[in-house]
Amino acid sequence: MMFVMSKDEATGENQTVLNEFILLGFSELAELQILLFLVFLATYLLTLVGNMIIILLIKLNPSLHTPMYFFLVNLSFLEICYTTSVVPQTLIHLLVQHKSISKAGCAAQMYVFAILGLTECCLLAAMAYDRYVAICHPLYYTVIMNSRMCTCLAAVLWTIGISVEVAQITWIFSLPFCGSNLIQHFFCDIPPLVKMACMDTFKNEIVVLTVSVIFIMSPFLLIIVSYIRIISTILKLPSAESRRKAFSTCSSHLTVVTLFFGTALFTYLRPKSTHTPRTDKMISLMYTVVTPVLNPIIYTLRNQEALRKLLKTIGNVC
């Protein structure tokens, strides 16, 4: 275990500054470690395979080279990277006694996880905008959502995710961490790490809350506004069949949005007093393990066009 001695300016006393953390993870479930390992491994492999199938399916079918599926490829790539930033290390820690991670390793994990998480928030908003244009302005859809527009949107949302989270995480890791090096979590997440700082973190917590409000709530509100307009337009369609088809193009995205933003909003915007290690871990499992494995299933089973193409592709291969 690595420690560095520093002096507290307020008291003049030496403090032990931490350069290594222990991720307690699911240590309290010692008798279930192997079972958890198998469940997490199976889920992780399904996530990789499912999202890779989505990417290959879209790449191999020219008829799916549309804005909606362009963003879906981005989402599948994001989910692969997102879950890979957390699950492999969790699997290792389920098999070993010493569940340590260096400060640099913790920072690297948090950079990747936070960047991808924020980028996904923005990506889901871009996908909602795509559905809004397709349903509310169908005659102008190909003009507005051209390839250049899609590429620019993707570049902007990736730039936002990287720039905002690099600034925030760099600031967090400029804090001195001292005292206990035990993290009551299975990966390096922002809230439990900020609690370990040996100085007043009020400003940091305000920054975290501000970033959460702006970059989680803003995309979420944009999605809500888009779907209000979408639903209003769909309800005005003359036939039940046209309304059903219109709703079917949005149902997959709406399901994913509910899963992702439901857990994200509950994690980062709920009162500090309601945070408990067990609750935090259970909620984190939803958006790091459960949601990434469900997204490919949702987008294939609830999207008839994608399902038909998948079955056709499988038939051609076989």
Coordinates of N, CA, C and O in Angstrom, one line a residue, residues 106-210:
C106 N -7.4 4.5 -10.8 CA -8.7 5.0 -10.5 C -9.1 6.2 -11.3 O -10.2 6.3 -11.8
A107 N -8.1 7.1 -11.5 CA -8.3 8.3 -12.3 C -8.6 7.9 -13.8 O -9.6 8.4 -14.4
A108 N -7.9 6.9 -14.3 CA -8.1 6.5 -15.7 C -9.5 5.9 -15.9 O -10.2 6.2 -16.8
Q109 N -9.9 5.0 -14.9 CA -11.2 4.4 -15.0 C -12.3 5.5 -14.9 O -13.3 5.5 -15.7
M110 N -12.1 6.5 -14.0 CA -13.1 7.5 -13.9 C -13.2 8.4 -15.1 O -14.3 8.9 -15.5
Y111 N -12.0 8.7 -15.7 CA -12.0 9.5 -17.0 C -12.9 8.8 -18.0 O -13.8 9.4 -18.6
V112 N -12.6 7.5 -18.3 CA -13.3 6.8 -19.3 C -14.7 6.7 -19.0 O -15.6 7.0 -19.9
F113 N -15.1 6.3 -17.8 CA -16.5 6.1 -17.4 C -17.3 7.3 -17.5 O -18.4 7.4 -18.1
A114 N -16.7 8.4 -17.0 CA -17.4 9.7 -16.9 C -17.6 10.3 -18.3 O -18.7 10.8 -18.7
I115 N -16.6 10.2 -19.2 CA -16.6 10.7 -20.5 C -17.7 10.0 -21.3 O -18.6 10.6 -22.0
L116 N -17.7 8.7 -21.2 CA -18.7 7.9 -22.0 C -20.1 8.1 -21.4 O -21.0 8.1 -22.2
G117 N -20.2 8.2 -20.1 CA -21.5 8.4 -19.5 C -22.2 9.7 -20.0 O -23.3 9.8 -20.4
L118 N -21.4 10.8 -20.0 CA -21.9 12.1 -20.4 C -22.2 12.1 -21.9 O -23.2 12.7 -22.4
T119 N -21.3 11.5 -22.7 CA -21.5 11.4 -24.1 C -22.8 10.6 -24.4 O -23.5 11.0 -25.4
E120 N -23.1 9.6 -23.7 CA -24.3 8.9 -23.9 C -25.5 9.7 -23.6 O -26.5 9.6 -24.4
C121 N -25.5 10.5 -22.6 CA -26.6 11.5 -22.3 C -26.9 12.3 -23.6 O -28.0 12.5 -24.0
C122 N -25.8 12.9 -24.1 CA -25.9 13.8 -25.3 C -26.4 13.0 -26.5 O -27.2 13.5 -27.3
L123 N -25.9 11.8 -26.6 CA -26.2 10.9 -27.8 C -27.7 10.6 -27.8 O -28.3 10.6 -28.8
L124 N -28.2 10.2 -26.6 CA -29.6 9.9 -26.6 C -30.5 11.1 -26.9 O -31.6 10.9 -27.5
A125 N -30.0 12.3 -26.6 CA -30.8 13.5 -26.9 C -30.7 13.7 -28.5 O -31.7 14.1 -29.1
A126 N -29.5 13.4 -29.1 CA -29.4 13.6 -30.5 C -30.3 12.6 -31.2 O -30.9 12.9 -32.3
M127 N -30.5 11.4 -30.7 CA -31.4 10.3 -31.2 C -32.8 10.8 -31.1 O -33.6 10.5 -32.0
A128 N -33.2 11.4 -30.0 CA -34.5 12.0 -29.9 C -34.8 13.0 -30.9 O -35.9 13.1 -31.5
Y129 N -33.8 13.9 -31.2 CA -34.0 15.0 -32.2 C -34.2 14.3 -33.6 O -35.0 14.8 -34.3
D130 N -33.4 13.3 -33.8 CA -33.6 12.6 -35.1 C -35.0 12.1 -35.3 O -35.6 12.2 -36.4
R131 N -35.6 11.4 -34.2 CA -36.9 10.9 -34.3 C -37.9 12.1 -34.4 O -38.9 12.0 -35.1
Y132 N -37.6 13.2 -33.8 CA -38.5 14.4 -33.9 C -38.6 14.9 -35.3 O -39.7 15.1 -35.9
V133 N -37.4 15.0 -36.0 CA -37.4 15.5 -37.4 C -38.1 14.5 -38.3 O -38.9 14.9 -39.2
A134 N -37.8 13.2 -38.1 CA -38.4 12.2 -38.9 C -39.9 12.2 -38.9 O -40.6 11.9 -39.9
I135 N -40.5 12.4 -37.7 CA -41.9 12.3 -37.5 C -42.7 13.6 -37.7 O -43.7 13.7 -38.3
C136 N -42.1 14.7 -37.2 CA -42.7 16.0 -37.2 C -42.4 16.7 -38.5 O -43.2 17.6 -38.9
H137 N -41.3 16.5 -39.2 CA -40.9 17.2 -40.4 C -40.4 16.1 -41.4 O -39.3 16.2 -41.9
P138 N -41.3 15.2 -41.8 CA -40.8 14.1 -42.7 C -40.3 14.5 -44.1 O -39.4 13.9 -44.6
L139 N -40.9 15.6 -44.6 CA -40.5 16.1 -45.9 C -39.1 16.7 -45.9 O -38.5 16.7 -47.0
Y140 N -38.7 17.2 -44.8 CA -37.4 17.8 -44.7 C -36.4 16.9 -44.0 O -35.2 17.4 -43.8
Y141 N -36.7 15.7 -43.7 CA -35.9 14.8 -42.9 C -34.5 14.6 -43.6 O -33.5 14.8 -43.0
T142 N -34.5 14.2 -44.9 CA -33.3 13.9 -45.6 C -32.4 15.2 -45.8 O -31.2 15.1 -45.9
V143 N -33.1 16.4 -45.8 CA -32.3 17.6 -45.9 C -31.7 18.0 -44.6 O -30.5 18.4 -44.6
I144 N -32.5 17.9 -43.5 CA -32.0 18.3 -42.2 C -31.0 17.3 -41.7 O -29.8 17.7 -41.3
M145 N -31.3 16.0 -41.7 CA -30.5 15.0 -41.1 C -29.6 14.3 -42.2 O -29.6 13.1 -42.4
N146 N -28.9 15.1 -42.9 CA -27.9 14.6 -43.9 C -26.7 14.1 -43.2 O -26.5 14.2 -42.0
S147 N -25.8 13.4 -44.0 CA -24.6 12.8 -43.4 C -23.7 13.8 -42.7 O -23.1 13.5 -41.7
R148 N -23.6 15.0 -43.3 CA -22.8 16.0 -42.7 C -23.3 16.4 -41.3 O -22.6 16.6 -40.3
M149 N -24.7 16.6 -41.2 CA -25.3 17.0 -40.0 C -25.1 15.9 -38.9 O -24.8 16.2 -37.8
C150 N -25.3 14.7 -39.3 CA -25.1 13.6 -38.4 C -23.6 13.5 -37.8 O -23.4 13.3 -36.6
T151 N -22.7 13.7 -38.7 CA -21.3 13.6 -38.3 C -21.0 14.8 -37.4 O -20.3 14.6 -36.4
C152 N -21.5 16.0 -37.7 CA -21.3 17.1 -36.8 C -21.9 16.9 -35.5 O -21.3 17.3 -34.4
L153 N -23.1 16.4 -35.4 CA -23.7 16.1 -34.1 C -22.9 15.1 -33.3 O -22.7 15.4 -32.1
A154 N -22.5 14.1 -34.0 CA -21.6 13.1 -33.3 C -20.4 13.7 -32.7 O -19.9 13.5 -31.6
A155 N -19.7 14.6 -33.6 CA -18.5 15.2 -33.1 C -18.7 16.2 -32.0 O -17.9 16.2 -31.0
V156 N -19.8 16.9 -32.0 CA -20.1 17.8 -30.9 C -20.4 17.1 -29.6 O -19.8 17.5 -28.6
L157 N -21.2 16.0 -29.7 CA -21.5 15.4 -28.4 C -20.3 14.7 -27.8 O -20.1 14.6 -26.6
W158 N -19.4 14.1 -28.7 CA -18.1 13.5 -28.1 C -17.2 14.6 -27.6 O -16.6 14.4 -26.5
T159 N -17.2 15.8 -28.2 CA -16.4 16.9 -27.7 C -16.9 17.4 -26.4 O -16.1 17.7 -25.5
I160 N -18.2 17.5 -26.2 CA -18.8 17.9 -24.9 C -18.4 16.9 -23.9 O -17.9 17.3 -22.8
G161 N -18.6 15.6 -24.1 CA -18.3 14.6 -23.1 C -16.9 14.6 -22.7 O -16.6 14.6 -21.5
I162 N -15.9 14.7 -23.7 CA -14.5 14.7 -23.3 C -14.1 15.9 -22.6 O -13.4 15.9 -21.5
S163 N -14.4 17.1 -23.1 CA -14.0 18.4 -22.5 C -14.5 18.6 -21.1 O -13.8 19.0 -20.2
V164 N -15.8 18.4 -20.9 CA -16.4 18.6 -19.6 C -15.9 17.6 -18.6 O -15.5 18.1 -17.5
E165 N -15.8 16.4 -18.9 CA -15.4 15.4 -17.9 C -13.9 15.4 -17.6 O -13.4 15.1 -16.5
V166 N -13.1 15.7 -18.6 CA -11.6 15.8 -18.4 C -11.4 17.0 -17.4 O -10.6 16.8 -16.5
A167 N -12.1 18.1 -17.6 CA -11.9 19.2 -16.6 C -12.4 18.8 -15.2 O -11.7 19.1 -14.2
Q168 N -13.6 18.2 -15.1 CA -14.1 17.8 -13.8 C -13.3 16.8 -13.1 O -13.0 17.0 -11.9
I169 N -12.9 15.7 -13.8 CA -12.1 14.6 -13.1 C -10.7 15.1 -12.8 O -10.2 14.7 -11.7
T170 N -10.1 15.9 -13.6 CA -8.8 16.5 -13.3 C -8.9 17.3 -12.0 O -8.0 17.2 -11.2
W171 N -9.9 18.1 -11.9 CA -10.1 18.9 -10.7 C -10.3 18.0 -9.4 O -9.8 18.2 -8.4
I172 N -11.1 17.0 -9.6 CA -11.4 16.0 -8.5 C -10.1 15.4 -8.0 O -9.8 15.3 -6.8
F173 N -9.2 15.0 -9.0 CA -8.0 14.3 -8.6 C -6.9 15.3 -8.2 O -5.7 14.8 -7.9
S174 N -7.2 16.6 -8.2 CA -6.2 17.5 -7.7 C -6.4 17.6 -6.2 O -5.6 18.2 -5.5
L175 N -7.5 17.0 -5.6 CA -7.7 17.0 -4.2 C -6.8 16.0 -3.5 O -6.5 15.0 -4.1
P176 N -6.4 16.3 -2.3 CA -5.6 15.3 -1.5 C -6.6 14.3 -0.9 O -7.6 14.7 -0.3
F177 N -6.3 13.0 -1.0 CA -7.1 12.0 -0.4 C -6.3 11.4 0.8 O -5.2 11.0 0.6
C178 N -7.0 11.4 1.9 CA -6.3 10.9 3.1 C -7.2 10.1 4.0 O -8.4 10.0 3.7
G179 N -6.7 9.5 5.1 CA -7.5 8.7 6.0 C -7.7 7.3 5.5 O -6.7 6.7 4.9
S180 N -8.8 6.7 5.6 CA -9.1 5.4 5.1 C -9.0 5.3 3.6 O -9.5 6.3 2.9
N181 N -8.4 4.3 3.0 CA -8.4 4.1 1.6 C -9.4 3.1 1.1 O -9.3 2.7 -0.1
L182 N -10.4 2.9 1.9 CA -11.5 2.0 1.5 C -12.6 2.7 0.8 O -13.2 3.7 1.3
I183 N -12.9 2.2 -0.5 CA -14.0 2.8 -1.2 C -15.2 1.8 -1.2 O -15.0 0.7 -1.7
Q184 N -16.3 2.2 -0.7 CA -17.5 1.4 -0.6 C -18.2 1.3 -2.0 O -19.4 1.7 -2.1
H185 N -17.5 0.8 -3.0 CA -18.1 0.7 -4.3 C -17.3 -0.4 -5.1 O -16.2 -0.8 -4.6
F186 N -17.8 -0.8 -6.3 CA -17.0 -1.8 -7.1 C -16.3 -1.1 -8.2 O -15.6 -1.8 -9.0
F187 N -16.3 0.2 -8.3 CA -15.5 0.9 -9.3 C -15.3 2.4 -8.8 O -16.0 2.8 -7.8
C188 N -14.4 3.1 -9.4 CA -14.1 4.5 -9.0 C -15.2 5.4 -9.5 O -15.1 5.9 -10.6
D189 N -16.2 5.7 -8.7 CA -17.3 6.6 -9.1 C -17.0 8.0 -8.4 O -16.3 8.0 -7.4
I190 N -17.6 9.0 -8.9 CA -17.4 10.3 -8.4 C -17.8 10.5 -7.0 O -17.0 11.0 -6.1
P191 N -19.1 10.3 -6.6 CA -19.5 10.6 -5.2 C -18.7 9.9 -4.1 O -18.3 10.6 -3.2
P192 N -18.4 8.6 -4.2 CA -17.7 8.0 -3.0 C -16.2 8.5 -3.0 O -15.7 8.6 -1.9
L193 N -15.7 8.9 -4.1 CA -14.3 9.4 -4.1 C -14.2 10.8 -3.5 O -13.2 11.1 -2.8
V194 N -15.1 11.6 -3.9 CA -15.1 13.0 -3.3 C -15.2 13.0 -1.8 O -14.6 13.8 -1.1
K195 N -16.0 12.0 -1.3 CA -16.1 11.9 0.2 C -14.8 11.6 0.9 O -14.6 11.9 2.1
M196 N -13.8 11.1 0.2 CA -12.5 10.7 0.8 C -11.5 11.8 0.8 O -10.4 11.7 1.3
A197 N -11.9 13.0 0.2 CA -10.9 14.1 0.2 C -10.8 14.7 1.6 O -11.7 14.8 2.4
C198 N -9.5 15.0 2.0 CA -9.2 15.5 3.4 C -9.2 17.0 3.4 O -8.3 17.7 3.8
M199 N -10.2 17.6 2.8 CA -10.4 19.1 2.8 C -11.9 19.3 2.5 O -12.7 18.4 2.2
D200 N -12.3 20.6 2.6 CA -13.7 20.9 2.4 C -14.0 20.7 0.9 O -13.3 21.3 0.0
T201 N -14.9 19.9 0.6 CA -15.3 19.5 -0.8 C -16.6 20.2 -1.3 O -17.1 19.8 -2.3
F202 N -17.0 21.2 -0.5 CA -18.3 21.8 -0.9 C -18.3 22.3 -2.3 O -19.2 22.1 -3.1
K203 N -17.2 23.0 -2.7 CA -17.1 23.6 -4.1 C -17.1 22.5 -5.1 O -17.8 22.6 -6.2
N204 N -16.4 21.4 -4.8 CA -16.4 20.2 -5.7 C -17.8 19.6 -5.9 O -18.2 19.2 -7.0
E205 N -18.5 19.5 -4.8 CA -19.8 18.9 -4.8 C -20.8 19.8 -5.6 O -21.6 19.3 -6.3
I206 N -20.6 21.1 -5.5 CA -21.4 22.1 -6.2 C -21.1 21.9 -7.7 O -22.0 21.9 -8.6
V207 N -19.8 21.7 -8.1 CA -19.4 21.6 -9.5 C -20.0 20.3 -10.0 O -20.6 20.2 -11.1
V208 N -19.9 19.2 -9.3 CA -20.5 17.9 -9.7 C -22.0 18.0 -9.9 O -22.5 17.5 -10.9
L209 N -22.7 18.7 -9.0 CA -24.1 18.9 -9.1 C -24.5 19.8 -10.3 O -25.4 19.5 -11.0
T210 N -23.7 20.8 -10.5 CA -23.9 21.7 -11.7 C -23.7 21.0 -13.0 O -24.6 21.1 -13.9

